[in-house]
Amino acid sequence: MNARLARAAGSLAVIAVLLAAWELAVGHGLLKAYQFPPPSKIARGFVELSLTGFPTGVSLWTHAGVTIWRVLQGYVAAILLAVPLGLLIGALPVLDKLSAPLIVFCRSVATLSLLPLVIVWFGAGELTKVVLIGYGCFWTMLSNVIAGVRYVDPVLVRAARSFGLQGPELYREVVLPAALPRIFAGARMALGVGFMVIVGAEMIGTIQGLGALIMEARTFYRSEITIVGMLVIGLLGFLISSGLAGLERLLMPWAGNLDQVRR
């Protein structure tokens, strides 16, 4: 515990020194304030966003809530589609070989490059943003689910068969639990993709959301507001990803010792 506190204190000290150096550099003219707004100005921007909002009347909490809701819609839809499909493809080698080129191609297409086409199909409303997030999350999640099933240690499978497990029972009792760590890792990766996509998706047809906030701040040369928006996006992604990691440890306490089982 003491070592952990010492590391935390050391990290905080480094951050404090860097922020102080940044503030001094701007104050002495070494950095331009409009390009690198000092921490004090960023803090004032945070207060302004929290109390007044930017644009006026749209607070930071409104922006954050809208963004979270959009990401969750696309993310959950992608998970619900990708997990069962990935489990099916991973369980059937023939289907895996047939679908691999399509999956690699679709995963390689930059999600935001589809924005003009999706606007033509669905307009510039909420559905477009959710579809883009779902698309980006889906292929990342699908690839990890398939890999999780494909790369289950054969030793585990042979050991289970030696105890008489076959067919669906083998899949349910051995393959699926062994694949879950990679599936959860894919879920965290897909979440990161969702937050990357939302920034671009919210720059079109809306004034609410953290991406729209960043776009509006850029238009009015409010660099400190842009940085606040970036920091909040990073914080939200970190908190949700940490929650998923905690859920993984809760649901799969055995996963951390999986390497010992593979000896």
PDB file of C-alpha atoms in Angstrom:
ATOM      1  CA  MET A   1       0.000   0.000   0.000  1.00  0.00           C
ATOM      2  CA  ASN A   2       2.810   2.407   0.888  1.00  0.00           C
ATOM      3  CA  ALA A   3       4.583   1.677  -2.411  1.00  0.00           C
ATOM      4  CA  ARG A   4       1.361   2.337  -4.303  1.00  0.00           C
ATOM      5  CA  LEU A   5       0.826   5.635  -2.509  1.00  0.00           C
ATOM      6  CA  ALA A   6       4.427   6.609  -3.214  1.00  0.00           C
ATOM      7  CA  ARG A   7       3.979   5.928  -6.930  1.00  0.00           C
ATOM      8  CA  ALA A   8       0.751   7.931  -6.979  1.00  0.00           C
ATOM      9  CA  ALA A   9       2.403  10.831  -5.165  1.00  0.00           C
ATOM     10  CA  GLY A  10       5.315  10.736  -7.584  1.00  0.00           C
ATOM     11  CA  SER A  11       2.985  10.794 -10.586  1.00  0.00           C
ATOM     12  CA  LEU A  12       1.038  13.733  -9.162  1.00  0.00           C
ATOM     13  CA  ALA A  13       4.271  15.597  -8.489  1.00  0.00           C
ATOM     14  CA  VAL A  14       5.420  15.127 -12.090  1.00  0.00           C
ATOM     15  CA  ILE A  15       2.069  16.344 -13.409  1.00  0.00           C
ATOM     16  CA  ALA A  16       2.179  19.392 -11.112  1.00  0.00           C
ATOM     17  CA  VAL A  17       5.691  20.277 -12.295  1.00  0.00           C
ATOM     18  CA  LEU A  18       4.711  19.960 -15.957  1.00  0.00           C
ATOM     19  CA  LEU A  19       1.629  22.144 -15.464  1.00  0.00           C
ATOM     20  CA  ALA A  20       3.659  24.781 -13.624  1.00  0.00           C
ATOM     21  CA  ALA A  21       6.284  24.773 -16.378  1.00  0.00           C
ATOM     22  CA  TRP A  22       3.541  25.137 -18.999  1.00  0.00           C
ATOM     23  CA  GLU A  23       2.004  28.074 -17.136  1.00  0.00           C
ATOM     24  CA  LEU A  24       5.383  29.794 -16.781  1.00  0.00           C
ATOM     25  CA  ALA A  25       6.301  29.202 -20.412  1.00  0.00           C
ATOM     26  CA  VAL A  26       3.122  30.943 -21.575  1.00  0.00           C
ATOM     27  CA  GLY A  27       3.547  33.739 -19.037  1.00  0.00           C
ATOM     28  CA  HIS A  28       7.071  34.468 -20.267  1.00  0.00           C
ATOM     29  CA  GLY A  29       6.110  34.367 -23.929  1.00  0.00           C
ATOM     30  CA  LEU A  30       7.891  31.117 -24.769  1.00  0.00           C
ATOM     31  CA  LEU A  31       4.551  29.620 -25.876  1.00  0.00           C
ATOM     32  CA  LYS A  32       1.713  31.495 -27.551  1.00  0.00           C
ATOM     33  CA  ALA A  33      -1.431  31.548 -25.419  1.00  0.00           C
ATOM     34  CA  TYR A  34      -3.834  31.099 -28.331  1.00  0.00           C
ATOM     35  CA  GLN A  35      -1.971  27.962 -29.441  1.00  0.00           C
ATOM     36  CA  PHE A  36      -1.121  26.567 -26.005  1.00  0.00           C
ATOM     37  CA  PRO A  37      -3.599  28.051 -23.517  1.00  0.00           C
ATOM     38  CA  PRO A  38      -2.135  27.825 -19.992  1.00  0.00           C
ATOM     39  CA  PRO A  39      -3.674  25.529 -17.373  1.00  0.00           C
ATOM     40  CA  SER A  40      -5.226  28.521 -15.573  1.00  0.00           C
ATOM     41  CA  LYS A  41      -7.100  29.516 -18.741  1.00  0.00           C
ATOM     42  CA  ILE A  42      -8.191  25.915 -19.338  1.00  0.00           C
ATOM     43  CA  ALA A  43      -9.538  25.822 -15.770  1.00  0.00           C
ATOM     44  CA  ARG A  44     -11.521  29.010 -16.414  1.00  0.00           C
ATOM     45  CA  GLY A  45     -12.862  27.450 -19.611  1.00  0.00           C
ATOM     46  CA  PHE A  46     -14.013  24.424 -17.617  1.00  0.00           C
ATOM     47  CA  VAL A  47     -15.868  26.675 -15.173  1.00  0.00           C
ATOM     48  CA  GLU A  48     -17.462  28.583 -18.056  1.00  0.00           C
ATOM     49  CA  LEU A  49     -18.588  25.346 -19.701  1.00  0.00           C
ATOM     50  CA  SER A  50     -20.004  24.028 -16.445  1.00  0.00           C
ATOM     51  CA  LEU A  51     -21.942  27.171 -15.501  1.00  0.00           C
ATOM     52  CA  THR A  52     -22.737  29.078 -18.711  1.00  0.00           C
ATOM     53  CA  GLY A  53     -22.165  26.533 -21.441  1.00  0.00           C
ATOM     54  CA  PHE A  54     -20.708  26.825 -24.919  1.00  0.00           C
ATOM     55  CA  PRO A  55     -22.556  27.648 -27.080  1.00  0.00           C
ATOM     56  CA  THR A  56     -24.407  29.609 -24.405  1.00  0.00           C
ATOM     57  CA  GLY A  57     -27.039  27.480 -22.705  1.00  0.00           C
ATOM     58  CA  VAL A  58     -25.474  24.100 -23.598  1.00  0.00           C
ATOM     59  CA  SER A  59     -23.412  23.043 -20.582  1.00  0.00           C
ATOM     60  CA  LEU A  60     -20.499  20.640 -20.517  1.00  0.00           C
ATOM     61  CA  TRP A  61     -22.687  18.064 -18.771  1.00  0.00           C
ATOM     62  CA  THR A  62     -25.251  18.253 -21.582  1.00  0.00           C
ATOM     63  CA  HIS A  63     -22.510  17.745 -24.166  1.00  0.00           C
ATOM     64  CA  ALA A  64     -21.085  14.803 -22.221  1.00  0.00           C
ATOM     65  CA  GLY A  65     -24.484  13.180 -21.685  1.00  0.00           C
ATOM     66  CA  VAL A  66     -25.386  13.409 -25.387  1.00  0.00           C
ATOM     67  CA  THR A  67     -22.039  11.935 -26.418  1.00  0.00           C
ATOM     68  CA  ILE A  68     -22.257   9.056 -23.937  1.00  0.00           C
ATOM     69  CA  TRP A  69     -25.766   8.190 -25.093  1.00  0.00           C
ATOM     70  CA  ARG A  70     -24.748   8.171 -28.766  1.00  0.00           C
ATOM     71  CA  VAL A  71     -21.675   6.042 -28.106  1.00  0.00           C
ATOM     72  CA  LEU A  72     -23.613   3.569 -25.967  1.00  0.00           C
ATOM     73  CA  GLN A  73     -26.296   3.106 -28.621  1.00  0.00           C
ATOM     74  CA  GLY A  74     -23.824   2.268 -31.369  1.00  0.00           C
ATOM     75  CA  TYR A  75     -21.550   0.302 -29.053  1.00  0.00           C
ATOM     76  CA  VAL A  76     -24.284  -1.907 -27.575  1.00  0.00           C
ATOM     77  CA  ALA A  77     -25.777  -2.568 -31.020  1.00  0.00           C
ATOM     78  CA  ALA A  78     -22.330  -3.599 -32.289  1.00  0.00           C
ATOM     79  CA  ILE A  79     -21.754  -5.912 -29.305  1.00  0.00           C
ATOM     80  CA  LEU A  80     -25.144  -7.587 -29.681  1.00  0.00           C
ATOM     81  CA  LEU A  81     -24.460  -8.303 -33.358  1.00  0.00           C
ATOM     82  CA  ALA A  82     -20.746  -9.094 -33.231  1.00  0.00           C
ATOM     83  CA  VAL A  83     -20.608 -11.522 -30.297  1.00  0.00           C
ATOM     84  CA  PRO A  84     -23.011 -14.217 -31.564  1.00  0.00           C
ATOM     85  CA  LEU A  85     -21.791 -13.838 -35.146  1.00  0.00           C
ATOM     86  CA  GLY A  86     -18.155 -14.029 -34.052  1.00  0.00           C
ATOM     87  CA  LEU A  87     -18.801 -17.115 -31.935  1.00  0.00           C
ATOM     88  CA  LEU A  88     -20.456 -18.805 -34.906  1.00  0.00           C
ATOM     89  CA  ILE A  89     -17.690 -17.907 -37.372  1.00  0.00           C
ATOM     90  CA  GLY A  90     -14.957 -18.877 -34.926  1.00  0.00           C
ATOM     91  CA  ALA A  91     -16.553 -22.270 -34.315  1.00  0.00           C
ATOM     92  CA  LEU A  92     -16.744 -23.126 -38.043  1.00  0.00           C
ATOM     93  CA  PRO A  93     -13.322 -23.051 -39.780  1.00  0.00           C
ATOM     94  CA  VAL A  94     -14.904 -23.096 -43.248  1.00  0.00           C
ATOM     95  CA  LEU A  95     -17.018 -20.050 -42.453  1.00  0.00           C
ATOM     96  CA  ASP A  96     -13.973 -18.357 -40.950  1.00  0.00           C
ATOM     97  CA  LYS A  97     -11.944 -18.805 -44.146  1.00  0.00           C
ATOM     98  CA  LEU A  98     -14.805 -17.597 -46.344  1.00  0.00           C
ATOM     99  CA  SER A  99     -15.490 -14.480 -44.277  1.00  0.00           C
ATOM    100  CA  ALA A 100     -11.884 -13.484 -43.473  1.00  0.00           C
ATOM    101  CA  PRO A 101     -11.270 -11.370 -46.634  1.00  0.00           C
ATOM    102  CA  LEU A 102     -14.522  -9.449 -46.140  1.00  0.00           C
ATOM    103  CA  ILE A 103     -13.811  -8.819 -42.458  1.00  0.00           C
ATOM    104  CA  VAL A 104     -10.269  -7.605 -43.145  1.00  0.00           C
ATOM    105  CA  PHE A 105     -11.502  -5.305 -45.925  1.00  0.00           C
ATOM    106  CA  CYS A 106     -14.359  -3.774 -43.910  1.00  0.00           C
ATOM    107  CA  ARG A 107     -12.169  -3.358 -40.833  1.00  0.00           C
ATOM    108  CA  SER A 108      -9.586  -1.523 -42.961  1.00  0.00           C
ATOM    109  CA  VAL A 109     -12.082   1.043 -44.256  1.00  0.00           C
ATOM    110  CA  ALA A 110     -11.784   4.220 -42.192  1.00  0.00           C
ATOM    111  CA  THR A 111     -15.160   4.666 -40.510  1.00  0.00           C
ATOM    112  CA  LEU A 112     -15.324   8.426 -40.982  1.00  0.00           C
ATOM    113  CA  SER A 113     -14.704   8.001 -44.722  1.00  0.00           C
ATOM    114  CA  LEU A 114     -18.236   6.594 -44.857  1.00  0.00           C
ATOM    115  CA  LEU A 115     -19.714   9.785 -43.400  1.00  0.00           C
ATOM    116  CA  PRO A 116     -20.822  11.358 -46.728  1.00  0.00           C
ATOM    117  CA  LEU A 117     -22.423   8.107 -47.851  1.00  0.00           C
ATOM    118  CA  VAL A 118     -24.202   7.494 -44.544  1.00  0.00           C
ATOM    119  CA  ILE A 119     -25.556  11.062 -44.625  1.00  0.00           C
ATOM    120  CA  VAL A 120     -27.008  10.341 -48.068  1.00  0.00           C
ATOM    121  CA  TRP A 121     -28.641   7.173 -46.737  1.00  0.00           C
ATOM    122  CA  PHE A 122     -29.886   8.352 -43.337  1.00  0.00           C
ATOM    123  CA  GLY A 123     -29.617  12.156 -43.341  1.00  0.00           C
ATOM    124  CA  ALA A 124     -27.596  14.206 -40.875  1.00  0.00           C
ATOM    125  CA  GLY A 125     -29.563  13.241 -37.756  1.00  0.00           C
ATOM    126  CA  GLU A 126     -28.933  10.973 -34.789  1.00  0.00           C
ATOM    127  CA  LEU A 127     -29.167   7.719 -36.757  1.00  0.00           C
ATOM    128  CA  THR A 128     -26.129   8.641 -38.854  1.00  0.00           C
ATOM    129  CA  LYS A 129     -23.970   9.087 -35.759  1.00  0.00           C
ATOM    130  CA  VAL A 130     -25.147   5.841 -34.190  1.00  0.00           C
ATOM    131  CA  VAL A 131     -24.614   3.903 -37.440  1.00  0.00           C
ATOM    132  CA  LEU A 132     -21.055   5.193 -37.792  1.00  0.00           C
ATOM    133  CA  ILE A 133     -20.202   4.308 -34.199  1.00  0.00           C
ATOM    134  CA  GLY A 134     -21.800   0.893 -34.578  1.00  0.00           C
ATOM    135  CA  TYR A 135     -19.884   0.233 -37.803  1.00  0.00           C
ATOM    136  CA  GLY A 136     -16.521   1.076 -36.269  1.00  0.00           C
ATOM    137  CA  CYS A 137     -17.179  -0.919 -33.101  1.00  0.00           C
ATOM    138  CA  PHE A 138     -18.673  -3.913 -34.917  1.00  0.00           C
ATOM    139  CA  TRP A 139     -15.652  -4.923 -36.988  1.00  0.00           C
ATOM    140  CA  THR A 140     -13.235  -4.456 -34.108  1.00  0.00           C
ATOM    141  CA  MET A 141     -15.418  -6.549 -31.827  1.00  0.00           C
ATOM    142  CA  LEU A 142     -16.102  -9.226 -34.447  1.00  0.00           C
ATOM    143  CA  SER A 143     -12.394  -9.739 -35.162  1.00  0.00           C
ATOM    144  CA  ASN A 144     -11.604 -10.196 -31.479  1.00  0.00           C
ATOM    145  CA  VAL A 145     -14.460 -12.615 -30.844  1.00  0.00           C
ATOM    146  CA  ILE A 146     -13.391 -14.777 -33.790  1.00  0.00           C
ATOM    147  CA  ALA A 147      -9.757 -14.683 -32.656  1.00  0.00           C
ATOM    148  CA  GLY A 148     -10.804 -15.529 -29.107  1.00  0.00           C
ATOM    149  CA  VAL A 149     -12.507 -18.715 -30.282  1.00  0.00           C
ATOM    150  CA  ARG A 150      -9.842 -19.670 -32.818  1.00  0.00           C
ATOM    151  CA  TYR A 151      -6.901 -19.332 -30.459  1.00  0.00           C
ATOM    152  CA  VAL A 152      -8.238 -21.297 -27.516  1.00  0.00           C
ATOM    153  CA  ASP A 153      -5.346 -23.444 -26.290  1.00  0.00           C
ATOM    154  CA  PRO A 154      -5.679 -26.930 -27.893  1.00  0.00           C
ATOM    155  CA  VAL A 155      -4.377 -28.459 -24.646  1.00  0.00           C
ATOM    156  CA  LEU A 156      -7.531 -27.268 -22.883  1.00  0.00           C
ATOM    157  CA  VAL A 157      -9.712 -28.774 -25.601  1.00  0.00           C
ATOM    158  CA  ARG A 158      -7.881 -32.131 -25.538  1.00  0.00           C
ATOM    159  CA  ALA A 159      -8.072 -32.245 -21.763  1.00  0.00           C
ATOM    160  CA  ALA A 160     -11.822 -31.597 -21.870  1.00  0.00           C
ATOM    161  CA  ARG A 161     -12.345 -34.296 -24.495  1.00  0.00           C
ATOM    162  CA  SER A 162     -10.441 -36.756 -22.347  1.00  0.00           C
ATOM    163  CA  PHE A 163     -13.141 -36.168 -19.725  1.00  0.00           C
ATOM    164  CA  GLY A 164     -15.869 -36.904 -22.246  1.00  0.00           C
ATOM    165  CA  LEU A 165     -16.942 -33.384 -23.213  1.00  0.00           C
ATOM    166  CA  GLN A 166     -18.089 -33.139 -26.818  1.00  0.00           C
ATOM    167  CA  GLY A 167     -20.046 -30.841 -29.149  1.00  0.00           C
ATOM    168  CA  PRO A 168     -22.045 -27.969 -27.643  1.00  0.00           C
ATOM    169  CA  GLU A 169     -21.096 -28.969 -24.104  1.00  0.00           C
ATOM    170  CA  LEU A 170     -17.383 -28.687 -24.939  1.00  0.00           C
ATOM    171  CA  TYR A 171     -17.977 -25.319 -26.537  1.00  0.00           C
ATOM    172  CA  ARG A 172     -19.993 -24.002 -23.608  1.00  0.00           C
ATOM    173  CA  GLU A 173     -17.817 -25.348 -20.787  1.00  0.00           C
ATOM    174  CA  VAL A 174     -14.322 -24.864 -22.245  1.00  0.00           C
ATOM    175  CA  VAL A 175     -14.087 -22.854 -25.471  1.00  0.00           C
ATOM    176  CA  LEU A 176     -16.346 -19.962 -24.494  1.00  0.00           C
ATOM    177  CA  PRO A 177     -14.807 -19.372 -21.015  1.00  0.00           C
ATOM    178  CA  ALA A 178     -11.296 -19.542 -22.499  1.00  0.00           C
ATOM    179  CA  ALA A 179     -12.263 -17.016 -25.196  1.00  0.00           C
ATOM    180  CA  LEU A 180     -13.865 -14.526 -22.803  1.00  0.00           C
ATOM    181  CA  PRO A 181     -10.647 -12.643 -21.888  1.00  0.00           C
ATOM    182  CA  ARG A 182      -9.990 -11.832 -25.544  1.00  0.00           C
ATOM    183  CA  ILE A 183     -13.658 -10.955 -26.029  1.00  0.00           C
ATOM    184  CA  PHE A 184     -13.486  -8.467 -23.157  1.00  0.00           C
ATOM    185  CA  ALA A 185     -10.263  -7.052 -24.588  1.00  0.00           C
ATOM    186  CA  GLY A 186     -12.097  -6.587 -27.881  1.00  0.00           C
ATOM    187  CA  ALA A 187     -14.912  -4.820 -26.051  1.00  0.00           C
ATOM    188  CA  ARG A 188     -12.455  -2.291 -24.615  1.00  0.00           C
ATOM    189  CA  MET A 189     -10.836  -1.778 -28.020  1.00  0.00           C
ATOM    190  CA  ALA A 190     -14.241  -1.288 -29.648  1.00  0.00           C
ATOM    191  CA  LEU A 191     -15.125   1.290 -27.013  1.00  0.00           C
ATOM    192  CA  GLY A 192     -11.995   3.248 -27.907  1.00  0.00           C
ATOM    193  CA  VAL A 193     -12.986   3.142 -31.568  1.00  0.00           C
ATOM    194  CA  GLY A 194     -16.449   4.405 -30.658  1.00  0.00           C
ATOM    195  CA  PHE A 195     -15.047   7.465 -28.894  1.00  0.00           C
ATOM    196  CA  MET A 196     -12.734   8.192 -31.826  1.00  0.00           C
ATOM    197  CA  VAL A 197     -15.590   8.006 -34.313  1.00  0.00           C
ATOM    198  CA  ILE A 198     -17.991  10.139 -32.269  1.00  0.00           C
ATOM    199  CA  VAL A 199     -15.692  13.174 -32.435  1.00  0.00           C
ATOM    200  CA  GLY A 200     -15.937  13.267 -36.221  1.00  0.00           C
ATOM    201  CA  ALA A 201     -19.583  12.220 -36.364  1.00  0.00           C
ATOM    202  CA  GLU A 202     -20.681  15.002 -34.004  1.00  0.00           C
ATOM    203  CA  MET A 203     -19.069  17.676 -36.128  1.00  0.00           C
ATOM    204  CA  ILE A 204     -21.951  17.383 -38.600  1.00  0.00           C
ATOM    205  CA  GLY A 205     -25.514  18.572 -38.076  1.00  0.00           C
ATOM    206  CA  THR A 206     -25.542  19.199 -34.313  1.00  0.00           C
ATOM    207  CA  ILE A 207     -24.467  21.685 -31.647  1.00  0.00           C
ATOM    208  CA  GLN A 208     -24.672  19.159 -28.809  1.00  0.00           C
ATOM    209  CA  GLY A 209     -22.042  16.580 -27.975  1.00  0.00           C
ATOM    210  CA  LEU A 210     -18.346  16.826 -27.202  1.00  0.00           C
ATOM    211  CA  GLY A 211     -17.389  16.585 -30.883  1.00  0.00           C
ATOM    212  CA  ALA A 212     -19.720  19.484 -31.683  1.00  0.00           C
ATOM    213  CA  LEU A 213     -18.259  21.399 -28.731  1.00  0.00           C
ATOM    214  CA  ILE A 214     -14.737  20.973 -30.125  1.00  0.00           C
ATOM    215  CA  MET A 215     -15.910  22.072 -33.583  1.00  0.00           C
ATOM    216  CA  GLU A 216     -17.624  25.197 -32.232  1.00  0.00           C
ATOM    217  CA  ALA A 217     -14.588  26.071 -30.115  1.00  0.00           C
ATOM    218  CA  ARG A 218     -12.332  25.768 -33.161  1.00  0.00           C
ATOM    219  CA  THR A 219     -14.603  28.087 -35.131  1.00  0.00           C
ATOM    220  CA  PHE A 220     -14.306  30.797 -32.465  1.00  0.00           C
ATOM    221  CA  TYR A 221     -10.598  30.158 -31.750  1.00  0.00           C
ATOM    222  CA  ARG A 222     -11.339  29.007 -28.191  1.00  0.00           C
ATOM    223  CA  SER A 223      -8.394  26.644 -27.788  1.00  0.00           C
ATOM    224  CA  GLU A 224      -9.008  26.210 -24.066  1.00  0.00           C
ATOM    225  CA  ILE A 225     -12.558  24.965 -24.740  1.00  0.00           C
ATOM    226  CA  THR A 226     -11.190  22.531 -27.324  1.00  0.00           C
ATOM    227  CA  ILE A 227      -8.738  21.140 -24.780  1.00  0.00           C
ATOM    228  CA  VAL A 228     -11.465  20.769 -22.154  1.00  0.00           C
ATOM    229  CA  GLY A 229     -13.555  18.796 -24.657  1.00  0.00           C
ATOM    230  CA  MET A 230     -10.595  16.558 -25.484  1.00  0.00           C
ATOM    231  CA  LEU A 231      -9.860  15.946 -21.812  1.00  0.00           C
ATOM    232  CA  VAL A 232     -13.477  15.045 -21.050  1.00  0.00           C
ATOM    233  CA  ILE A 233     -13.602  12.584 -23.970  1.00  0.00           C
ATOM    234  CA  GLY A 234     -10.408  10.946 -22.733  1.00  0.00           C
ATOM    235  CA  LEU A 235     -11.709  10.806 -19.156  1.00  0.00           C
ATOM    236  CA  LEU A 236     -15.028   9.274 -20.194  1.00  0.00           C
ATOM    237  CA  GLY A 237     -13.291   6.631 -22.295  1.00  0.00           C
ATOM    238  CA  PHE A 238     -10.907   5.840 -19.455  1.00  0.00           C
ATOM    239  CA  LEU A 239     -13.690   5.506 -16.876  1.00  0.00           C
ATOM    240  CA  ILE A 240     -15.863   3.263 -19.039  1.00  0.00           C
ATOM    241  CA  SER A 241     -12.880   1.129 -20.073  1.00  0.00           C
ATOM    242  CA  SER A 242     -11.853   0.794 -16.418  1.00  0.00           C
ATOM    243  CA  GLY A 243     -15.406  -0.256 -15.608  1.00  0.00           C
ATOM    244  CA  LEU A 244     -15.221  -2.978 -18.255  1.00  0.00           C
ATOM    245  CA  ALA A 245     -11.881  -4.155 -16.845  1.00  0.00           C
ATOM    246  CA  GLY A 246     -13.421  -4.292 -13.365  1.00  0.00           C
ATOM    247  CA  LEU A 247     -16.397  -6.245 -14.695  1.00  0.00           C
ATOM    248  CA  GLU A 248     -13.986  -8.661 -16.381  1.00  0.00           C
ATOM    249  CA  ARG A 249     -12.160  -9.295 -13.091  1.00  0.00           C
ATOM    250  CA  LEU A 250     -15.476  -9.773 -11.308  1.00  0.00           C
ATOM    251  CA  LEU A 251     -16.940 -12.205 -13.836  1.00  0.00           C
ATOM    252  CA  MET A 252     -13.708 -14.046 -14.624  1.00  0.00           C
ATOM    253  CA  PRO A 253     -11.495 -14.223 -11.529  1.00  0.00           C
ATOM    254  CA  TRP A 254      -9.859 -17.282 -13.057  1.00  0.00           C
ATOM    255  CA  ALA A 255      -8.686 -15.449 -16.180  1.00  0.00           C
ATOM    256  CA  GLY A 256      -5.596 -14.035 -14.505  1.00  0.00           C
ATOM    257  CA  ASN A 257      -4.412 -17.573 -13.739  1.00  0.00           C
ATOM    258  CA  LEU A 258      -5.163 -18.986 -17.177  1.00  0.00           C
ATOM    259  CA  ASP A 259      -1.465 -19.281 -18.038  1.00  0.00           C
ATOM    260  CA  GLN A 260      -0.994 -21.670 -15.110  1.00  0.00           C
ATOM    261  CA  VAL A 261      -3.750 -23.904 -16.509  1.00  0.00           C
ATOM    262  CA  ARG A 262      -1.956 -24.058 -19.877  1.00  0.00           C
ATOM    263  CA  ARG A 263       1.223 -25.620 -18.481  1.00  0.00           C
TER     264      ARG A 263
END
